[in-house]
Tab-separated table of C-alpha atoms and ligand atoms in Angstrom:
chain	number	residue	atom	x	y	z
A	1443	MET	CA	-77.944	-54.504	3.881
A	1444	ALA	CA	-77.482	-54.391	7.665
A	1445	ARG	CA	-78.524	-58.033	7.828
A	1446	ALA	CA	-75.715	-59.225	5.573
A	1447	THR	CA	-73.124	-61.561	7.073
A	1448	VAL	CA	-69.557	-60.290	7.237
A	1449	LEU	CA	-66.363	-62.284	7.555
A	1450	ALA	CA	-64.662	-60.243	10.271
A	1451	LEU	CA	-60.957	-60.734	10.954
A	1452	ASP	CA	-58.918	-59.333	13.817
A	1453	ILE	CA	-55.120	-59.245	13.876
A	1454	GLY	CA	-53.750	-58.519	17.330
A	1455	GLY	CA	-50.188	-58.766	18.580
A	1456	SER	CA	-51.007	-62.004	20.456
A	1457	LYS	CA	-54.099	-63.514	18.903
A	1458	LEU	CA	-55.941	-63.750	15.617
A	1459	ALA	CA	-59.714	-63.999	15.368
A	1460	ALA	CA	-61.961	-64.878	12.452
A	1461	ALA	CA	-65.695	-64.500	12.927
A	1462	LEU	CA	-68.971	-64.386	11.117
A	1463	VAL	CA	-70.743	-61.232	12.207
A	1464	ARG	CA	-74.213	-59.875	11.572
A	1465	GLY	CA	-74.941	-56.459	13.089
A	1466	ALA	CA	-73.737	-56.672	16.688
A	1467	LYS	CA	-73.990	-60.461	16.726
A	1468	VAL	CA	-70.953	-62.700	16.478
A	1469	LEU	CA	-72.411	-65.894	15.022
A	1470	ASP	CA	-69.286	-68.035	15.177
A	1471	THR	CA	-65.604	-67.431	15.965
A	1472	GLU	CA	-62.294	-69.167	15.423
A	1473	LEU	CA	-59.239	-68.065	17.417
A	1474	THR	CA	-55.559	-68.842	16.922
A	1475	PRO	CA	-52.316	-67.349	18.291
A	1476	THR	CA	-50.538	-64.717	16.172
A	1477	PRO	CA	-47.225	-66.093	14.864
A	1478	ALA	CA	-45.971	-62.507	15.132
A	1479	ARG	CA	-42.233	-63.359	15.122
A	1480	SER	CA	-42.617	-65.174	11.783
A	1481	GLY	CA	-43.696	-62.047	9.875
A	1482	PRO	CA	-46.760	-60.960	7.899
A	1483	GLU	CA	-46.936	-63.865	5.419
A	1484	ALA	CA	-47.106	-66.391	8.274
A	1485	VAL	CA	-49.675	-64.294	10.113
A	1486	VAL	CA	-51.908	-64.089	7.053
A	1487	GLU	CA	-51.540	-67.825	6.483
A	1488	ALA	CA	-52.652	-68.541	10.063
A	1489	LEU	CA	-55.530	-66.090	9.760
A	1490	VAL	CA	-56.726	-67.507	6.440
A	1491	GLY	CA	-56.512	-70.997	7.953
A	1492	ALA	CA	-58.704	-69.918	10.878
A	1493	ALA	CA	-61.184	-68.225	8.535
A	1494	ARG	CA	-61.401	-71.327	6.320
A	1495	ARG	CA	-62.123	-73.539	9.338
A	1496	LEU	CA	-64.839	-71.105	10.334
A	1497	LEU	CA	-66.401	-70.996	6.871
A	1498	GLU	CA	-66.276	-74.783	6.575
A	1499	ARG	CA	-68.434	-75.073	9.694
A	1500	GLY	CA	-71.103	-73.171	7.713
A	1501	GLN	CA	-72.818	-71.642	10.754
A	1502	ALA	CA	-74.160	-68.678	8.737
A	1503	PRO	CA	-74.912	-67.681	5.154
A	1504	ALA	CA	-71.846	-66.991	2.995
A	1505	PRO	CA	-70.326	-63.597	3.849
A	1506	ALA	CA	-70.833	-60.656	1.495
A	1507	VAL	CA	-67.677	-58.787	2.426
A	1508	ILE	CA	-64.553	-59.022	4.608
A	1509	GLY	CA	-63.921	-56.519	7.417
A	1510	VAL	CA	-60.427	-56.498	8.894
A	1511	ALA	CA	-59.222	-54.969	12.136
A	1512	SER	CA	-55.435	-54.988	12.326
A	1513	ALA	CA	-52.851	-53.698	14.756
A	1514	GLY	CA	-50.637	-51.116	13.068
A	1515	LEU	CA	-51.212	-48.068	10.902
A	1516	VAL	CA	-53.697	-49.106	8.232
A	1517	VAL	CA	-53.910	-47.043	5.060
A	1518	ASP	CA	-55.630	-48.172	1.866
A	1519	GLY	CA	-55.557	-51.782	2.940
A	1520	ARG	CA	-51.835	-51.729	3.718
A	1521	VAL	CA	-50.423	-52.187	7.208
A	1522	ARG	CA	-47.328	-50.656	8.730
A	1523	ALA	CA	-46.351	-51.464	12.295
A	1524	LEU	CA	-45.876	-48.411	14.477
A	1525	SER	CA	-44.610	-50.731	17.199
A	1526	PRO	CA	-42.398	-53.027	15.076
A	1527	ASP	CA	-41.393	-55.084	18.108
A	1528	LEU	CA	-45.044	-56.223	18.360
A	1529	LEU	CA	-45.544	-57.026	14.652
A	1530	PRO	CA	-42.082	-57.334	13.086
A	1531	GLY	CA	-41.789	-57.112	9.309
A	1532	TRP	CA	-45.009	-55.218	8.607
A	1533	ASP	CA	-43.977	-52.234	6.533
A	1534	GLY	CA	-46.737	-51.456	4.065
A	1535	PHE	CA	-47.886	-55.072	3.824
A	1536	PRO	CA	-50.797	-55.367	1.321
A	1537	LEU	CA	-53.178	-57.074	3.751
A	1538	ALA	CA	-56.527	-56.372	2.058
A	1539	GLU	CA	-55.209	-57.496	-1.335
A	1540	ARG	CA	-53.865	-60.764	0.124
A	1541	LEU	CA	-57.136	-61.539	1.833
A	1542	GLU	CA	-59.171	-60.775	-1.280
A	1543	ALA	CA	-56.971	-63.175	-3.218
A	1544	ALA	CA	-57.374	-65.872	-0.550
A	1545	PHE	CA	-61.166	-65.575	-0.586
A	1546	PHE	CA	-61.869	-65.543	-4.317
A	1547	GLY	CA	-62.129	-61.788	-4.733
A	1548	LEU	CA	-64.507	-61.106	-1.847
A	1549	PRO	CA	-63.885	-57.379	-1.152
A	1550	ALA	CA	-61.848	-56.695	2.002
A	1551	HIS	CA	-61.873	-53.409	3.933
A	1552	ALA	CA	-59.255	-52.903	6.631
A	1553	LEU	CA	-58.734	-50.467	9.479
A	1554	ASN	CA	-56.682	-50.288	12.667
A	1555	ASP	CA	-57.818	-52.728	15.368
A	1556	ALA	CA	-58.487	-50.142	18.087
A	1557	GLN	CA	-60.239	-47.828	15.623
A	1558	ALA	CA	-62.433	-50.770	14.630
A	1559	ALA	CA	-63.203	-51.492	18.280
A	1560	ALA	CA	-63.992	-47.815	18.861
A	1561	TYR	CA	-66.458	-47.928	16.016
A	1562	GLY	CA	-67.981	-51.210	17.214
A	1563	GLU	CA	-68.477	-49.843	20.719
A	1564	ALA	CA	-69.904	-46.569	19.384
A	1565	ARG	CA	-72.400	-48.345	17.132
A	1566	HIS	CA	-73.397	-51.279	19.332
A	1567	GLY	CA	-71.685	-51.074	22.725
A	1568	ALA	CA	-70.674	-48.758	25.560
A	1569	GLY	CA	-70.214	-45.730	23.278
A	1570	ARG	CA	-73.724	-45.965	21.899
A	1571	GLY	CA	-75.768	-42.781	22.216
A	1572	ARG	CA	-72.685	-40.788	23.247
A	1573	GLY	CA	-71.682	-37.924	21.007
A	1574	SER	CA	-68.014	-38.705	21.433
A	1575	SER	CA	-65.919	-41.503	22.829
A	1576	LEU	CA	-62.352	-42.677	23.000
A	1577	PHE	CA	-61.807	-46.419	22.969
A	1578	VAL	CA	-58.565	-47.517	24.602
A	1579	THR	CA	-57.261	-51.050	24.365
A	1580	VAL	CA	-54.651	-52.187	26.855
A	1581	SER	CA	-53.453	-55.485	25.435
A	1582	THR	CA	-50.200	-56.527	23.748
A	1583	GLY	CA	-49.794	-52.830	22.973
A	1584	VAL	CA	-51.875	-49.821	23.927
A	1585	GLY	CA	-54.126	-48.664	21.108
A	1586	GLY	CA	-57.014	-46.279	20.675
A	1587	GLY	CA	-59.760	-45.001	18.437
A	1588	LEU	CA	-61.759	-41.815	18.483
A	1589	VAL	CA	-65.415	-41.402	17.579
A	1590	LEU	CA	-66.583	-37.805	17.259
A	1591	ALA	CA	-70.193	-36.868	16.489
A	1592	ASP	CA	-70.896	-40.546	15.731
A	1593	THR	CA	-68.146	-40.649	13.129
A	1594	LEU	CA	-64.952	-42.672	13.438
A	1595	TRP	CA	-62.173	-40.092	13.200
A	1596	ARG	CA	-59.195	-41.819	11.607
A	1597	GLY	CA	-57.418	-38.549	10.843
A	1598	ALA	CA	-55.759	-37.373	7.647
A	1599	GLY	CA	-53.558	-40.456	7.359
A	1600	GLY	CA	-55.133	-43.088	9.620
A	1601	MET	CA	-53.049	-42.219	12.682
A	1602	ALA	CA	-55.737	-40.674	14.904
A	1603	GLY	CA	-56.386	-42.369	18.234
A	1604	HIS	CA	-52.995	-44.021	18.708
A	1605	VAL	CA	-52.879	-43.112	22.400
A	1606	GLY	CA	-50.206	-45.700	23.193
A	1607	HIS	CA	-47.794	-43.554	21.219
A	1608	LEU	CA	-48.475	-40.336	23.117
A	1609	GLY	CA	-45.208	-39.015	24.533
A	1610	ARG	CA	-43.327	-40.892	21.785
A	1611	ARG	CA	-44.651	-44.255	22.908
A	1612	ALA	CA	-44.006	-43.454	26.556
A	1613	LEU	CA	-47.447	-44.761	27.491
A	1614	GLU	CA	-47.165	-48.103	25.678
A	1615	ARG	CA	-43.748	-48.691	27.232
A	1616	VAL	CA	-45.286	-48.593	30.716
A	1617	ALA	CA	-48.927	-49.559	30.389
A	1618	SER	CA	-49.158	-52.365	27.786
A	1619	GLY	CA	-49.398	-56.060	28.583
A	1620	THR	CA	-45.974	-56.472	27.005
A	1621	ALA	CA	-44.527	-53.773	29.267
A	1622	LEU	CA	-46.121	-55.271	32.384
A	1623	ALA	CA	-44.606	-58.687	31.617
A	1624	GLU	CA	-41.185	-57.201	30.758
A	1625	ARG	CA	-41.096	-55.055	33.873
A	1626	ALA	CA	-42.175	-58.042	35.999
A	1627	ALA	CA	-39.346	-60.121	34.494
A	1628	ARG	CA	-36.865	-57.412	35.461
A	1629	LEU	CA	-38.098	-57.755	39.040
A	1630	GLY	CA	-37.539	-61.504	38.878
A	1631	HIS	CA	-41.128	-62.574	38.141
A	1632	ALA	CA	-41.361	-64.490	34.862
A	1633	VAL	CA	-45.121	-64.135	34.379
A	1634	ASP	CA	-47.528	-62.703	31.813
A	1635	ALA	CA	-49.570	-59.526	32.189
A	1636	ARG	CA	-52.654	-61.372	33.397
A	1637	ALA	CA	-50.619	-62.846	36.266
A	1638	VAL	CA	-49.177	-59.418	37.090
A	1639	VAL	CA	-52.692	-57.980	37.475
A	1640	ALA	CA	-53.791	-61.028	39.515
A	1641	ALA	CA	-50.739	-60.643	41.790
A	1642	ALA	CA	-51.559	-56.957	42.214
A	1643	GLU	CA	-55.083	-57.859	43.203
A	1644	ALA	CA	-53.692	-60.320	45.742
A	1645	GLY	CA	-51.718	-57.429	47.211
A	1646	GLU	CA	-48.212	-58.446	46.125
A	1647	GLU	CA	-46.252	-55.254	46.418
A	1648	TRP	CA	-44.081	-55.597	43.304
A	1649	ALA	CA	-47.203	-56.169	41.180
A	1650	VAL	CA	-49.203	-53.379	42.834
A	1651	GLY	CA	-46.335	-51.061	41.910
A	1652	LEU	CA	-46.342	-52.108	38.246
A	1653	VAL	CA	-50.130	-51.907	37.840
A	1654	THR	CA	-50.248	-48.562	39.641
A	1655	ASP	CA	-47.509	-47.215	37.327
A	1656	ALA	CA	-49.436	-48.459	34.285
A	1657	ALA	CA	-52.752	-46.990	35.446
A	1658	THR	CA	-51.133	-43.698	36.438
A	1659	ALA	CA	-49.422	-43.372	33.046
A	1660	LEU	CA	-52.684	-44.198	31.292
A	1661	VAL	CA	-54.647	-41.640	33.278
A	1662	SER	CA	-51.999	-38.996	32.637
A	1663	ALA	CA	-52.397	-39.620	28.881
A	1664	LEU	CA	-56.187	-39.521	29.248
A	1665	VAL	CA	-55.917	-36.132	30.922
A	1666	ASP	CA	-53.969	-34.930	27.863
A	1667	VAL	CA	-56.739	-36.350	25.672
A	1668	LYS	CA	-59.256	-34.422	27.771
A	1669	TYR	CA	-57.404	-31.186	27.020
A	1670	LEU	CA	-57.441	-31.911	23.300
A	1671	VAL	CA	-60.792	-33.545	22.518
A	1672	ASP	CA	-62.715	-33.858	25.817
A	1673	PRO	CA	-64.614	-37.060	24.913
A	1674	GLU	CA	-67.841	-37.878	26.732
A	1675	VAL	CA	-66.606	-41.313	27.761
A	1676	ILE	CA	-63.526	-43.543	27.684
A	1677	VAL	CA	-64.317	-47.130	26.740
A	1678	LEU	CA	-61.664	-49.477	28.105
A	1679	GLY	CA	-60.974	-52.777	26.345
A	1680	GLY	CA	-58.231	-55.279	25.592
A	1681	GLY	CA	-57.110	-58.325	27.559
A	1682	VAL	CA	-55.530	-56.231	30.311
A	1683	GLY	CA	-57.970	-53.312	30.079
A	1684	LEU	CA	-61.004	-55.560	30.557
A	1685	ASN	CA	-59.550	-57.067	33.724
A	1686	PRO	CA	-61.721	-55.600	36.532
A	1687	ALA	CA	-58.695	-55.167	38.797
A	1688	PHE	CA	-56.970	-53.087	36.117
A	1689	GLY	CA	-60.167	-51.072	35.614
A	1690	ARG	CA	-60.262	-50.350	39.346
A	1691	ALA	CA	-56.618	-49.220	39.269
A	1692	VAL	CA	-57.525	-46.771	36.495
A	1693	GLN	CA	-60.514	-45.431	38.490
A	1694	LEU	CA	-58.249	-45.012	41.503
A	1695	ALA	CA	-55.630	-43.146	39.464
A	1696	PHE	CA	-58.364	-40.823	38.141
A	1697	GLU	CA	-59.303	-39.962	41.726
A	1698	GLY	CA	-55.871	-38.407	42.005
A	1699	VAL	CA	-56.572	-35.769	39.340
A	1700	ALA	CA	-58.751	-32.657	39.528
A	1701	GLU	CA	-62.406	-33.334	38.830
A	1702	SER	CA	-62.450	-31.031	35.804
A	1703	LEU	CA	-59.815	-33.257	34.153
A	1704	ARG	CA	-61.591	-36.574	34.650
A	1705	THR	CA	-63.455	-38.512	31.988
A	1706	PRO	CA	-65.807	-41.363	32.913
A	1707	VAL	CA	-64.280	-44.770	32.119
A	1708	VAL	CA	-66.494	-47.748	31.266
A	1709	PRO	CA	-65.560	-51.288	30.216
A	1710	ALA	CA	-66.082	-52.290	26.582
A	1711	ALA	CA	-69.589	-53.752	26.395
A	1712	LEU	CA	-68.699	-56.000	23.451
A	1713	GLY	CA	-65.636	-57.310	25.254
A	1714	ALA	CA	-63.077	-58.964	23.000
A	1715	ALA	CA	-65.519	-58.829	20.058
A	1716	ALA	CA	-65.485	-55.018	19.756
A	1717	GLY	CA	-62.942	-54.994	16.924
A	1718	LEU	CA	-64.746	-57.732	14.986
A	1719	VAL	CA	-68.132	-56.004	15.270
A	1720	GLY	CA	-66.641	-52.621	14.330
A	1721	ALA	CA	-64.689	-53.973	11.368
A	1722	ALA	CA	-67.844	-55.699	10.136
A	1723	ALA	CA	-69.931	-52.518	10.323
A	1724	TRP	CA	-67.163	-50.543	8.670
A	1725	ALA	CA	-66.795	-53.019	5.805
A	1726	LEU	CA	-70.537	-53.167	5.156
A	1727	GLU	CA	-70.677	-49.395	4.902
A	1728	ARG	CA	-67.716	-49.315	2.504
A	1729	ARG	CA	-69.408	-51.971	0.391
A	1730	SER	CA	-72.486	-49.830	-0.093
A	1731	MET	CA	-70.423	-46.835	-1.185
A	1732	PRO	CA	-70.469	-46.038	-4.886
B	1480	BMX	C1	-49.575	-50.613	19.060
B	1480	BMX	C2	-49.763	-50.489	17.557
B	1480	BMX	C3	-51.205	-50.048	17.297
B	1480	BMX	C4	-52.204	-51.028	17.933
B	1480	BMX	C5	-51.924	-51.162	19.426
B	1480	BMX	C6	-52.770	-52.242	20.093
B	1480	BMX	C7	-48.541	-51.891	15.961
B	1480	BMX	C8	-48.248	-53.268	15.482
B	1480	BMX	N1	-49.440	-51.769	16.937
B	1480	BMX	O1	-49.639	-49.348	19.634
B	1480	BMX	O2	-51.467	-49.923	15.927
B	1480	BMX	O3	-53.535	-50.568	17.735
B	1480	BMX	O4	-50.541	-51.510	19.626
B	1480	BMX	O5	-52.510	-53.463	19.458
B	1480	BMX	O6	-47.974	-50.946	15.459
B	1480	BMX	P1	-52.792	-54.915	20.070
B	1480	BMX	O7	-51.979	-55.851	19.257
B	1480	BMX	O8	-52.363	-54.870	21.487
B	1480	BMX	O9	-54.255	-55.117	19.920
């Protein structure tokens, strides 16, 4: 069973990924930008297109199941954006059903993207062998997933782990890639988040200020998480989160809090593939359920 190939799909606010995954191995991947502004139908069309190109290349045996990691609150295969500015028009969109129809009835199992990444890292990456971990993605938004006693804790209604929404989304509004770019624009720098972090690393004061604000807000939220669940490790991922300069800013911000409130932070070992690997493992397990 563990050797089966999974068609793993990842819907992020900025990019879509389709991959063939076996265990922790990503055998082949196809990436395409997320046409987020055009709504869920267009996003699914782009994703299905990417997946078809991938399958046509035939780099692995035909997949047995589809595992989907999607931004938003994912319940019973339906997706609702909690940050509607990042994925406009998603309000209970029947994602799993649409994908099953597009792939001739192949069963599709969906979960939140950061929860999927948390699970991937816990099974095969930086969370492996740890009793508990919190995965945090700093990317288009700020997302999270919690693994407790080796079990992905999605909560009663799929909401658990959404750290970007702590303080009524206060964290995401300061620490996400979107926020970094928006705040830079307000200071007269029309650049993306990657460029903000690079400018901070080069010592440009305006950028140092923005990255320090983001890291400080993130660490403050992680201290709150410590009070509530006290995870063994924080696994940091996402396009911004995986940037070493951002990681260093987070370490630095942690030095400013009492030792008893710190949690070790490590980069995601699976990198950008964490969500794909986690969604694949998740889907395979669902498939074997009666
Ligand atoms: C937002 C929210 C989360 C998601 C997180 C990271 C939406 C559309 N997204 O907080 O569900 O996990 O962003 O998303 O409500 P990403 O697109 O940055 O990977």
